[in-house]
Amino acid sequence: MNTYKINQIIEGTIISIKPFGAIMIFEDGQKGLLHISQIANTYIRNISRYLRIGKTYQVKIIDIEQDGFLKLSMSQITQEEKDEYHRNGVKKEKIDPQYIDFTALKNKLPEWIEEAKKEI
């Protein structure tokens, strides 16, 4: 059962770069092709200047083949879609207060105040 929809924006990781595009994999193991013509709205001679193996990118699903293989695009994502994705799709983690330590700042602050007074 395919849970993806056309025009959906998802994050995937580049697992292979070929002369014609990049193969991506997603959290559930699904794979797709980001064709060279769908990376940017400009001519691309060398895909490796735009994409890196192992790096995660946002892509839009532009087609789903019968076997579930995804056809992807980066160039068709609008700024509004990027903004919406970041508002709703990015998981924010709270920082545990036990790891927040301002001791170094507290120790340096008197020194910085004295230096600032000398400059005035």
mmCIF file of C-alpha atoms in Angstrom:
data_model
loop_
_atom_site.group_PDB
_atom_site.id
_atom_site.type_symbol
_atom_site.label_atom_id
_atom_site.label_comp_id
_atom_site.label_asym_id
_atom_site.label_seq_id
_atom_site.Cartn_x
_atom_site.Cartn_y
_atom_site.Cartn_z
ATOM 1 C CA MET A 1 0.000 0.000 0.000
ATOM 2 C CA ASN A 2 1.445 3.336 -1.079
ATOM 3 C CA THR A 3 0.996 6.177 1.411
ATOM 4 C CA TYR A 4 2.477 8.833 -0.865
ATOM 5 C CA LYS A 5 0.510 11.309 -2.952
ATOM 6 C CA ILE A 6 1.395 13.350 -6.020
ATOM 7 C CA ASN A 7 2.461 16.925 -5.081
ATOM 8 C CA GLN A 8 3.375 15.806 -1.553
ATOM 9 C CA ILE A 9 6.651 17.228 -0.231
ATOM 10 C CA ILE A 10 8.851 14.722 1.578
ATOM 11 C CA GLU A 11 12.440 14.417 2.780
ATOM 12 C CA GLY A 12 14.727 11.773 1.411
ATOM 13 C CA THR A 13 18.391 10.872 1.361
ATOM 14 C CA ILE A 14 20.543 10.587 -1.751
ATOM 15 C CA ILE A 15 21.904 7.038 -2.043
ATOM 16 C CA SER A 16 23.297 7.168 -5.584
ATOM 17 C CA ILE A 17 24.197 9.784 -8.176
ATOM 18 C CA LYS A 18 24.065 8.897 -11.865
ATOM 19 C CA PRO A 19 24.632 11.080 -14.958
ATOM 20 C CA PHE A 20 20.845 11.306 -15.448
ATOM 21 C CA GLY A 21 19.825 12.033 -11.834
ATOM 22 C CA ALA A 22 19.911 10.899 -8.236
ATOM 23 C CA ILE A 23 18.317 7.919 -6.521
ATOM 24 C CA MET A 24 16.752 8.763 -3.160
ATOM 25 C CA ILE A 25 15.497 6.623 -0.301
ATOM 26 C CA PHE A 26 12.873 7.587 2.258
ATOM 27 C CA GLU A 27 12.185 6.626 5.894
ATOM 28 C CA ASP A 28 10.007 3.664 4.952
ATOM 29 C CA GLY A 29 12.518 2.279 2.435
ATOM 30 C CA GLN A 30 10.645 3.608 -0.599
ATOM 31 C CA LYS A 31 12.911 4.777 -3.430
ATOM 32 C CA GLY A 32 12.603 7.396 -6.116
ATOM 33 C CA LEU A 33 14.409 9.193 -8.924
ATOM 34 C CA LEU A 34 15.237 12.887 -8.899
ATOM 35 C CA HIS A 35 15.898 13.426 -12.618
ATOM 36 C CA ILE A 36 18.637 15.921 -13.548
ATOM 37 C CA SER A 37 16.025 18.166 -15.214
ATOM 38 C CA GLN A 38 14.107 18.383 -11.909
ATOM 39 C CA ILE A 39 16.972 19.521 -9.676
ATOM 40 C CA ALA A 40 17.018 23.216 -10.587
ATOM 41 C CA ASN A 41 15.547 25.662 -13.078
ATOM 42 C CA THR A 42 18.861 25.942 -14.879
ATOM 43 C CA TYR A 43 21.127 23.729 -16.989
ATOM 44 C CA ILE A 44 23.086 21.289 -14.840
ATOM 45 C CA ARG A 45 26.267 19.805 -16.204
ATOM 46 C CA ASN A 46 27.501 18.107 -13.030
ATOM 47 C CA ILE A 47 24.916 16.814 -10.547
ATOM 48 C CA SER A 48 27.579 16.430 -7.859
ATOM 49 C CA ARG A 49 27.820 20.218 -7.636
ATOM 50 C CA TYR A 50 24.199 20.317 -6.463
ATOM 51 C CA LEU A 51 23.698 17.074 -4.517
ATOM 52 C CA ARG A 52 25.720 14.895 -2.148
ATOM 53 C CA ILE A 53 25.349 11.193 -1.378
ATOM 54 C CA GLY A 54 24.134 10.744 2.184
ATOM 55 C CA LYS A 55 22.602 14.207 2.420
ATOM 56 C CA THR A 56 18.861 14.747 2.991
ATOM 57 C CA TYR A 57 16.814 16.958 0.661
ATOM 58 C CA GLN A 58 13.202 18.013 0.338
ATOM 59 C CA VAL A 59 11.528 16.882 -2.866
ATOM 60 C CA LYS A 60 8.065 16.990 -4.383
ATOM 61 C CA ILE A 61 6.466 13.815 -5.714
ATOM 62 C CA ILE A 62 5.511 14.465 -9.337
ATOM 63 C CA ASP A 63 4.526 10.921 -10.315
ATOM 64 C CA ILE A 64 4.173 7.457 -8.801
ATOM 65 C CA GLU A 65 4.809 4.450 -11.011
ATOM 66 C CA GLN A 66 2.677 1.311 -10.692
ATOM 67 C CA ASP A 67 5.407 -0.458 -8.729
ATOM 68 C CA GLY A 68 5.489 2.462 -6.256
ATOM 69 C CA PHE A 69 8.747 3.994 -7.527
ATOM 70 C CA LEU A 70 8.573 7.780 -7.046
ATOM 71 C CA LYS A 71 9.443 10.436 -9.606
ATOM 72 C CA LEU A 72 10.673 13.506 -7.796
ATOM 73 C CA SER A 73 11.370 17.197 -8.279
ATOM 74 C CA MET A 74 13.212 19.888 -6.362
ATOM 75 C CA SER A 75 12.627 22.622 -8.931
ATOM 76 C CA GLN A 76 8.824 22.402 -8.713
ATOM 77 C CA ILE A 77 8.703 23.207 -4.990
ATOM 78 C CA THR A 78 7.449 26.779 -4.563
ATOM 79 C CA GLN A 79 8.638 29.099 -1.802
ATOM 80 C CA GLU A 80 5.175 28.926 -0.218
ATOM 81 C CA GLU A 81 5.399 25.116 -0.131
ATOM 82 C CA LYS A 82 8.851 25.287 1.452
ATOM 83 C CA ASP A 83 7.561 27.662 4.119
ATOM 84 C CA GLU A 84 4.515 25.480 4.796
ATOM 85 C CA TYR A 85 6.677 22.366 5.026
ATOM 86 C CA HIS A 86 8.949 23.990 7.591
ATOM 87 C CA ARG A 87 5.996 25.249 9.622
ATOM 88 C CA ASN A 88 4.329 21.842 9.749
ATOM 89 C CA GLY A 89 6.929 19.234 8.865
ATOM 90 C CA VAL A 90 10.005 20.018 10.922
ATOM 91 C CA LYS A 91 10.111 18.357 14.304
ATOM 92 C CA LYS A 92 11.463 20.644 16.986
ATOM 93 C CA GLU A 93 13.059 19.034 19.982
ATOM 94 C CA LYS A 94 13.143 20.686 23.363
ATOM 95 C CA ILE A 95 16.547 21.090 24.953
ATOM 96 C CA ASP A 96 16.849 19.436 28.324
ATOM 97 C CA PRO A 97 17.587 22.204 30.873
ATOM 98 C CA GLN A 98 20.249 20.052 32.539
ATOM 99 C CA TYR A 99 22.440 20.591 29.448
ATOM 100 C CA ILE A 100 22.164 24.382 29.486
ATOM 101 C CA ASP A 101 25.200 25.877 31.190
ATOM 102 C CA PHE A 102 25.997 29.577 31.270
ATOM 103 C CA THR A 103 28.957 29.274 33.650
ATOM 104 C CA ALA A 104 31.550 30.238 31.027
ATOM 105 C CA LEU A 105 29.510 33.293 30.051
ATOM 106 C CA LYS A 106 29.033 34.255 33.717
ATOM 107 C CA ASN A 107 32.785 34.006 34.340
ATOM 108 C CA LYS A 108 33.745 36.119 31.291
ATOM 109 C CA LEU A 109 31.078 38.812 31.664
ATOM 110 C CA PRO A 110 32.927 40.948 34.287
ATOM 111 C CA GLU A 111 36.029 40.958 32.081
ATOM 112 C CA TRP A 112 34.016 42.069 29.042
ATOM 113 C CA ILE A 113 32.338 44.824 31.043
ATOM 114 C CA GLU A 114 35.732 46.174 32.156
ATOM 115 C CA GLU A 115 37.034 46.107 28.572
ATOM 116 C CA ALA A 116 33.945 47.966 27.359
ATOM 117 C CA LYS A 117 34.366 50.645 30.076
ATOM 118 C CA LYS A 118 37.999 51.233 28.971
ATOM 119 C CA GLU A 119 36.865 51.766 25.373
ATOM 120 C CA ILE A 120 34.376 54.436 26.402
#
